[in-house]
mmCIF file of C-alpha atoms and ligand atoms in Angstrom:
data_model
loop_
_atom_site.group_PDB
_atom_site.id
_atom_site.type_symbol
_atom_site.label_atom_id
_atom_site.label_comp_id
_atom_site.label_asym_id
_atom_site.label_seq_id
_atom_site.Cartn_x
_atom_site.Cartn_y
_atom_site.Cartn_z
ATOM 1 C CA MET A 1 93.414 101.993 47.636
ATOM 2 C CA LYS A 2 91.565 100.908 44.531
ATOM 3 C CA TYR A 3 93.828 100.945 41.493
ATOM 4 C CA THR A 4 92.973 103.738 39.029
ATOM 5 C CA SER A 5 94.294 103.684 35.488
ATOM 6 C CA SER A 6 94.956 106.740 33.295
ATOM 7 C CA THR A 7 93.978 104.773 30.194
ATOM 8 C CA THR A 8 90.722 103.476 31.633
ATOM 9 C CA ALA A 9 89.441 106.716 33.146
ATOM 10 C CA VAL A 10 90.700 110.304 33.017
ATOM 11 C CA PRO A 11 92.377 110.915 36.393
ATOM 12 C CA ASP A 12 92.411 114.077 38.493
ATOM 13 C CA THR A 13 95.206 116.531 37.772
ATOM 14 C CA PRO A 14 96.334 117.737 41.181
ATOM 15 C CA ASN A 15 98.230 121.006 41.393
ATOM 16 C CA VAL A 16 100.868 119.446 43.600
ATOM 17 C CA PRO A 17 101.706 116.062 42.081
ATOM 18 C CA ARG A 18 100.267 113.268 44.195
ATOM 19 C CA HIS A 19 102.961 110.887 43.041
ATOM 20 C CA VAL A 20 106.512 111.876 42.084
ATOM 21 C CA ALA A 21 108.795 109.177 40.638
ATOM 22 C CA ILE A 22 112.520 109.878 40.358
ATOM 23 C CA ILE A 23 115.460 108.264 38.593
ATOM 24 C CA MET A 24 118.293 109.422 40.837
ATOM 25 C CA ASP A 25 121.115 109.455 38.311
ATOM 26 C CA GLY A 26 124.550 111.050 38.177
ATOM 27 C CA ASN A 27 126.127 109.986 41.474
ATOM 28 C CA GLY A 28 129.186 108.525 39.766
ATOM 29 C CA ARG A 29 129.783 111.536 37.542
ATOM 30 C CA TRP A 30 129.277 113.889 40.484
ATOM 31 C CA ALA A 31 132.133 112.122 42.268
ATOM 32 C CA THR A 32 134.392 111.744 39.225
ATOM 33 C CA LYS A 33 134.140 115.479 38.538
ATOM 34 C CA ARG A 34 135.571 116.033 42.020
ATOM 35 C CA PHE A 35 138.328 113.412 41.598
ATOM 36 C CA LEU A 36 136.557 111.263 44.203
ATOM 37 C CA PRO A 37 135.729 107.545 43.976
ATOM 38 C CA ARG A 38 132.224 106.814 42.624
ATOM 39 C CA VAL A 39 131.150 105.597 46.051
ATOM 40 C CA ALA A 40 131.515 109.138 47.404
ATOM 41 C CA GLY A 41 128.764 110.113 44.974
ATOM 42 C CA HIS A 42 126.496 107.360 46.261
ATOM 43 C CA VAL A 43 127.114 108.423 49.868
ATOM 44 C CA LYS A 44 126.277 112.028 48.968
ATOM 45 C CA GLY A 45 123.265 110.728 47.059
ATOM 46 C CA VAL A 46 121.775 109.311 50.258
ATOM 47 C CA GLU A 47 121.876 112.825 51.746
ATOM 48 C CA ALA A 48 119.997 114.143 48.726
ATOM 49 C CA VAL A 49 117.359 111.443 49.296
ATOM 50 C CA ARG A 50 116.866 112.651 52.849
ATOM 51 C CA ALA A 51 116.370 116.267 51.679
ATOM 52 C CA VAL A 52 113.943 115.332 48.919
ATOM 53 C CA VAL A 53 111.862 113.057 51.173
ATOM 54 C CA GLU A 54 111.493 115.942 53.601
ATOM 55 C CA ALA A 55 110.702 118.472 50.856
ATOM 56 C CA CYS A 56 108.055 116.207 49.304
ATOM 57 C CA ALA A 57 106.386 115.573 52.661
ATOM 58 C CA ARG A 58 106.246 119.315 53.352
ATOM 59 C CA ARG A 59 104.723 120.018 49.956
ATOM 60 C CA GLY A 60 101.980 117.438 50.368
ATOM 61 C CA VAL A 61 103.203 114.864 47.862
ATOM 62 C CA GLU A 62 101.529 111.577 48.839
ATOM 63 C CA TYR A 63 103.776 109.078 47.047
ATOM 64 C CA LEU A 64 107.488 109.463 46.374
ATOM 65 C CA THR A 65 109.108 106.673 44.381
ATOM 66 C CA LEU A 66 112.877 106.444 44.084
ATOM 67 C CA PHE A 67 114.788 104.239 41.653
ATOM 68 C CA ALA A 68 117.751 103.073 43.738
ATOM 69 C CA PHE A 69 119.026 99.974 41.920
ATOM 70 C CA SER A 70 117.866 98.621 38.577
ATOM 71 C CA SER A 71 117.714 94.992 37.493
ATOM 72 C CA GLU A 72 120.564 95.903 35.097
ATOM 73 C CA ASN A 73 122.796 97.504 37.742
ATOM 74 C CA TRP A 74 124.142 94.007 38.587
ATOM 75 C CA ARG A 75 126.207 94.506 35.432
ATOM 76 C CA ARG A 76 128.415 96.981 37.300
ATOM 77 C CA PRO A 77 131.784 96.009 38.811
ATOM 78 C CA GLU A 78 131.299 93.680 41.776
ATOM 79 C CA GLU A 79 132.956 96.151 44.105
ATOM 80 C CA GLU A 80 130.472 98.919 43.293
ATOM 81 C CA VAL A 81 127.506 96.548 43.608
ATOM 82 C CA SER A 82 128.568 95.309 47.039
ATOM 83 C CA LEU A 83 129.204 98.838 48.146
ATOM 84 C CA LEU A 84 125.729 99.898 47.082
ATOM 85 C CA MET A 85 124.295 96.974 49.068
ATOM 86 C CA ARG A 86 126.200 98.019 52.179
ATOM 87 C CA LEU A 87 125.014 101.574 51.738
ATOM 88 C CA PHE A 88 121.447 100.335 51.486
ATOM 89 C CA VAL A 89 121.835 98.469 54.796
ATOM 90 C CA THR A 90 123.338 101.525 56.540
ATOM 91 C CA ALA A 91 120.667 103.835 55.174
ATOM 92 C CA LEU A 92 117.884 101.528 56.382
ATOM 93 C CA ASP A 93 119.568 101.273 59.754
ATOM 94 C CA ARG A 94 119.819 105.024 60.149
ATOM 95 C CA GLU A 95 116.730 106.375 58.446
ATOM 96 C CA VAL A 96 113.810 104.103 59.263
ATOM 97 C CA SER A 97 113.241 105.545 62.748
ATOM 98 C CA LYS A 98 113.147 109.042 61.294
ATOM 99 C CA LEU A 99 110.668 108.030 58.616
ATOM 100 C CA HIS A 100 108.520 106.377 61.247
ATOM 101 C CA ALA A 101 108.669 109.409 63.554
ATOM 102 C CA ASN A 102 107.450 111.512 60.624
ATOM 103 C CA ASN A 103 104.492 109.213 59.897
ATOM 104 C CA ILE A 104 106.022 108.054 56.595
ATOM 105 C CA ARG A 105 105.427 104.574 55.226
ATOM 106 C CA LEU A 106 108.342 102.786 53.549
ATOM 107 C CA LYS A 107 107.902 100.250 50.768
ATOM 108 C CA VAL A 108 110.660 98.475 48.863
ATOM 109 C CA VAL A 109 109.664 96.955 45.533
ATOM 110 C CA GLY A 110 111.623 94.830 43.088
ATOM 111 C CA ASP A 111 112.881 91.265 42.945
ATOM 112 C CA LEU A 112 114.197 91.202 46.501
ATOM 113 C CA SER A 113 115.030 87.485 46.383
ATOM 114 C CA ARG A 114 118.454 88.296 44.965
ATOM 115 C CA PHE A 115 119.466 90.328 48.024
ATOM 116 C CA ASP A 116 121.210 88.688 50.933
ATOM 117 C CA ALA A 117 119.090 87.367 53.791
ATOM 118 C CA LYS A 118 120.070 90.095 56.242
ATOM 119 C CA LEU A 119 119.013 92.863 53.866
ATOM 120 C CA GLN A 120 115.731 91.088 53.099
ATOM 121 C CA THR A 121 114.983 90.810 56.816
ATOM 122 C CA MET A 122 115.776 94.485 57.383
ATOM 123 C CA ILE A 123 113.497 95.492 54.517
ATOM 124 C CA ALA A 124 110.640 93.347 55.805
ATOM 125 C CA SER A 125 110.948 94.732 59.309
ATOM 126 C CA ALA A 126 111.151 98.366 58.100
ATOM 127 C CA GLU A 127 108.039 97.849 55.990
ATOM 128 C CA ARG A 128 106.197 96.216 58.857
ATOM 129 C CA ARG A 129 107.178 98.936 61.298
ATOM 130 C CA THR A 130 105.992 101.785 59.062
ATOM 131 C CA ALA A 131 103.007 100.036 57.449
ATOM 132 C CA ALA A 132 100.300 102.044 59.213
ATOM 133 C CA ASN A 133 101.861 105.476 58.552
ATOM 134 C CA THR A 134 99.709 107.851 56.531
ATOM 135 C CA ARG A 135 101.512 111.100 55.728
ATOM 136 C CA MET A 136 103.420 109.900 52.652
ATOM 137 C CA THR A 137 104.544 106.621 51.099
ATOM 138 C CA VAL A 138 108.185 106.420 50.067
ATOM 139 C CA THR A 139 108.842 103.531 47.698
ATOM 140 C CA VAL A 140 112.404 102.471 47.029
ATOM 141 C CA CYS A 141 112.715 100.487 43.798
ATOM 142 C CA ALA A 142 115.548 98.023 44.364
ATOM 143 C CA ASN A 143 116.503 95.331 41.860
ATOM 144 C CA TYR A 144 113.488 96.723 40.057
ATOM 145 C CA GLY A 145 112.869 96.628 36.330
ATOM 146 C CA GLY A 146 109.732 97.746 34.516
ATOM 147 C CA ARG A 147 109.775 94.577 32.411
ATOM 148 C CA TRP A 148 110.265 92.388 35.476
ATOM 149 C CA ASP A 149 107.240 94.085 37.015
ATOM 150 C CA ILE A 150 105.007 93.496 33.998
ATOM 151 C CA MET A 151 106.107 89.865 33.735
ATOM 152 C CA GLN A 152 105.580 89.091 37.422
ATOM 153 C CA ALA A 153 102.157 90.755 37.243
ATOM 154 C CA VAL A 154 101.219 88.689 34.168
ATOM 155 C CA GLY A 155 102.302 85.562 36.028
ATOM 156 C CA LYS A 156 100.025 86.380 38.957
ATOM 157 C CA MET A 157 97.182 87.388 36.654
ATOM 158 C CA VAL A 158 97.144 84.156 34.683
ATOM 159 C CA ALA A 159 97.646 81.901 37.702
ATOM 160 C CA GLY A 160 94.389 80.118 38.307
ATOM 161 C CA HIS A 161 93.224 80.656 34.724
ATOM 162 C CA PRO A 162 94.113 77.419 32.952
ATOM 163 C CA GLY A 163 93.975 77.528 29.182
ATOM 164 C CA ALA A 164 93.429 80.535 26.976
ATOM 165 C CA ALA A 165 91.667 83.469 28.523
ATOM 166 C CA ALA A 166 91.252 87.084 27.450
ATOM 167 C CA PHE A 167 92.572 89.571 29.938
ATOM 168 C CA SER A 168 92.103 93.319 30.266
ATOM 169 C CA GLU A 169 94.325 96.116 31.578
ATOM 170 C CA GLU A 170 92.215 96.229 34.696
ATOM 171 C CA GLN A 171 93.038 92.622 35.449
ATOM 172 C CA LEU A 172 96.777 93.117 35.084
ATOM 173 C CA ALA A 173 97.213 96.430 36.915
ATOM 174 C CA PRO A 174 96.351 95.211 40.440
ATOM 175 C CA HIS A 175 99.275 92.759 40.232
ATOM 176 C CA LEU A 176 101.924 95.367 39.454
ATOM 177 C CA ALA A 177 104.369 95.883 42.297
ATOM 178 C CA MET A 178 103.051 99.392 43.002
ATOM 179 C CA ALA A 179 99.334 98.748 42.662
ATOM 180 C CA TYR A 180 98.872 100.544 45.987
ATOM 181 C CA ALA A 181 99.827 103.894 44.433
ATOM 182 C CA PRO A 182 98.218 106.010 41.732
ATOM 183 C CA GLU A 183 100.228 106.322 38.521
ATOM 184 C CA PRO A 184 102.964 108.978 38.836
ATOM 185 C CA ASP A 185 101.959 112.545 37.942
ATOM 186 C CA LEU A 186 105.552 113.695 37.658
ATOM 187 C CA PHE A 187 108.680 111.780 36.633
ATOM 188 C CA ILE A 188 112.073 113.338 37.283
ATOM 189 C CA ARG A 189 115.408 112.090 35.960
ATOM 190 C CA THR A 190 118.572 113.797 37.129
ATOM 191 C CA GLY A 191 122.013 113.410 35.561
ATOM 192 C CA GLY A 192 121.238 114.547 32.015
ATOM 193 C CA GLU A 193 120.188 111.296 30.325
ATOM 194 C CA GLN A 194 116.798 111.346 28.633
ATOM 195 C CA ARG A 195 115.669 107.753 28.941
ATOM 196 C CA ILE A 196 113.512 105.528 31.120
ATOM 197 C CA SER A 197 116.154 102.821 31.796
ATOM 198 C CA ASN A 198 113.532 100.164 32.526
ATOM 199 C CA PHE A 199 111.864 102.142 35.345
ATOM 200 C CA LEU A 200 108.044 102.129 35.660
ATOM 201 C CA MET A 201 107.262 101.045 32.089
ATOM 202 C CA TRP A 202 103.543 100.540 32.586
ATOM 203 C CA GLN A 203 102.789 103.271 35.088
ATOM 204 C CA LEU A 204 104.469 106.142 33.188
ATOM 205 C CA ALA A 205 101.882 105.988 30.369
ATOM 206 C CA TYR A 206 100.561 109.525 31.044
ATOM 207 C CA THR A 207 103.134 110.854 33.494
ATOM 208 C CA GLU A 208 104.686 114.280 32.845
ATOM 209 C CA LEU A 209 108.408 113.806 32.201
ATOM 210 C CA TYR A 210 111.056 116.189 33.507
ATOM 211 C CA PHE A 211 114.759 115.860 32.780
ATOM 212 C CA THR A 212 117.492 117.897 34.412
ATOM 213 C CA ASP A 213 121.286 117.940 33.965
ATOM 214 C CA THR A 214 121.742 118.349 37.744
ATOM 215 C CA TYR A 215 123.548 115.353 39.216
ATOM 216 C CA TRP A 216 121.525 113.617 41.918
ATOM 217 C CA PRO A 217 123.812 114.604 44.859
ATOM 218 C CA ASP A 218 123.184 118.271 43.951
ATOM 219 C CA PHE A 219 119.410 117.885 43.683
ATOM 220 C CA SER A 220 117.762 119.969 46.425
ATOM 221 C CA ALA A 221 114.365 121.171 47.605
ATOM 222 C CA ALA A 222 114.805 124.136 45.227
ATOM 223 C CA SER A 223 115.432 121.726 42.334
ATOM 224 C CA LEU A 224 112.275 119.849 43.303
ATOM 225 C CA ASP A 225 110.324 123.119 43.233
ATOM 226 C CA GLU A 226 111.603 123.822 39.704
ATOM 227 C CA ALA A 227 110.392 120.408 38.597
ATOM 228 C CA ILE A 228 106.992 120.930 40.236
ATOM 229 C CA ALA A 229 106.699 124.392 38.656
ATOM 230 C CA SER A 230 107.374 122.876 35.237
ATOM 231 C CA TYR A 231 104.735 120.231 35.953
ATOM 232 C CA GLN A 232 102.228 122.916 36.886
ATOM 233 C CA HIS A 233 102.546 124.499 33.434
ATOM 234 C CA ARG A 234 101.770 121.326 31.534
ATOM 235 C CA GLU A 235 98.403 120.713 29.909
ATOM 236 C CA ARG A 236 97.501 117.149 30.822
ATOM 237 C CA ARG A 237 95.159 116.104 28.044
ATOM 238 C CA PHE A 238 95.032 112.305 28.436
ATOM 239 C CA GLY A 239 94.146 111.953 24.763
ATOM 240 C CA ARG A 240 91.605 114.751 24.613
ATOM 241 C CA THR A 241 91.940 118.100 22.824
ATOM 242 C CA GLY A 242 93.011 121.351 24.448
ATOM 243 C CA ALA A 243 89.580 122.824 23.645
ATOM 244 C CA GLN A 244 87.872 120.065 25.602
ATOM 245 C CA LEU A 245 89.990 120.936 28.606
ATOM 246 C CA ALA A 246 89.264 124.660 28.256
ATOM 247 C CA ASN A 247 85.540 123.855 28.245
ATOM 248 C CA LYS A 248 86.016 121.580 31.232
ATOM 249 C CA THR A 249 84.195 118.839 29.391
ATOM 250 C CA THR A 250 85.506 115.335 29.608
HETATM 251 C C1 IPE B 1 122.750 106.516 40.029
HETATM 252 O O1 IPE B 1 123.965 107.103 39.776
HETATM 253 C C2 IPE B 1 122.827 105.531 41.176
HETATM 254 C C3 IPE B 1 122.667 104.120 40.761
HETATM 255 C C4 IPE B 1 122.405 103.686 39.567
HETATM 256 C C5 IPE B 1 122.831 103.144 41.813
HETATM 257 P P1 IPE B 1 125.038 106.413 38.851
HETATM 258 O O2 IPE B 1 125.899 105.527 39.663
HETATM 259 O O3 IPE B 1 124.366 105.758 37.676
HETATM 260 O O4 IPE B 1 125.877 107.670 38.360
HETATM 261 P P2 IPE B 1 126.448 107.924 36.907
HETATM 262 O O5 IPE B 1 125.289 107.830 35.942
HETATM 263 O O6 IPE B 1 127.479 106.875 36.649
HETATM 264 O O7 IPE B 1 127.016 109.306 36.988
HETATM 265 C C1 IPE B 2 119.057 104.133 36.246
HETATM 266 O O1 IPE B 2 120.337 104.677 36.187
HETATM 267 C C2 IPE B 2 118.905 103.319 37.482
HETATM 268 C C3 IPE B 2 118.996 104.034 38.752
HETATM 269 C C4 IPE B 2 119.148 105.313 38.942
HETATM 270 C C5 IPE B 2 118.881 103.197 39.904
HETATM 271 P P1 IPE B 2 121.497 103.990 35.365
HETATM 272 O O2 IPE B 2 122.690 104.870 35.526
HETATM 273 O O3 IPE B 2 121.644 102.577 35.735
HETATM 274 O O4 IPE B 2 120.929 104.071 33.861
HETATM 275 P P2 IPE B 2 121.680 103.965 32.466
HETATM 276 O O5 IPE B 2 122.555 102.751 32.529
HETATM 277 O O6 IPE B 2 122.485 105.208 32.288
HETATM 278 O O7 IPE B 2 120.580 103.879 31.452
HETATM 279 MG MG1 MG B 3 123.859 106.396 35.800
#
């Protein structure tokens, strides 16, 4: 797909968001509230992922992007980090066949070099296996950071351009880790915090933002519908006036 940029051209505003990007937050608090270890929240969180993948596919969402592990999550206690890694391995093991059977493509983006070799191999083989699937693309952002993404894209952009050169947005964007997807229409963050936490810094430029107090393990198809309904009431102006939109002029 050719990369389209909301700042270069006014994009379409689909009724069902083409691309939904989610910060799945609140697993730890969900568990703590129930006097359970934090890991129980992460385990439950994987179930919520399954439900939301299915709900998005049924509703015709084309790209679902899930923030699973940020470049700053290494700062957590070693025990929690290694547990999250094991959970990632188990989830890949169990879920990839189902995704494939449902014609869903899986992509994992982030600095994967920091993961152990086994996990990297599993990711590569899951991506290869599902590469030709067309119903929906699920992207898992793992060891992802918005700033990492911009910096790695800049590195690729300037490679082969010795000396000073002037670059444009259009030259940078194709090097971003998710250049295969349109910019998100709808961003969802569960867990009550109202921040971006170094998620898709570049791509969220004109995304509609939706924050909910619901902890991720409790997020369901009905919660997704509430978020989509809120999205459907927004006026996406992309810098223009409301009157311009009413007149359908661009
Ligand atoms: C999100 O839930 C999952 C990851 C960051 C891996 P948290 O683990 O951040 O849950 P809270 O925010 O502590 O409740
Ligand atoms: C953001 O959640 C990252 C993921 C959900 C993977 P965090 O829980 O790490 O964010 P902060 O630390 O509250 O900003
Ligand atoms: Mg959190």
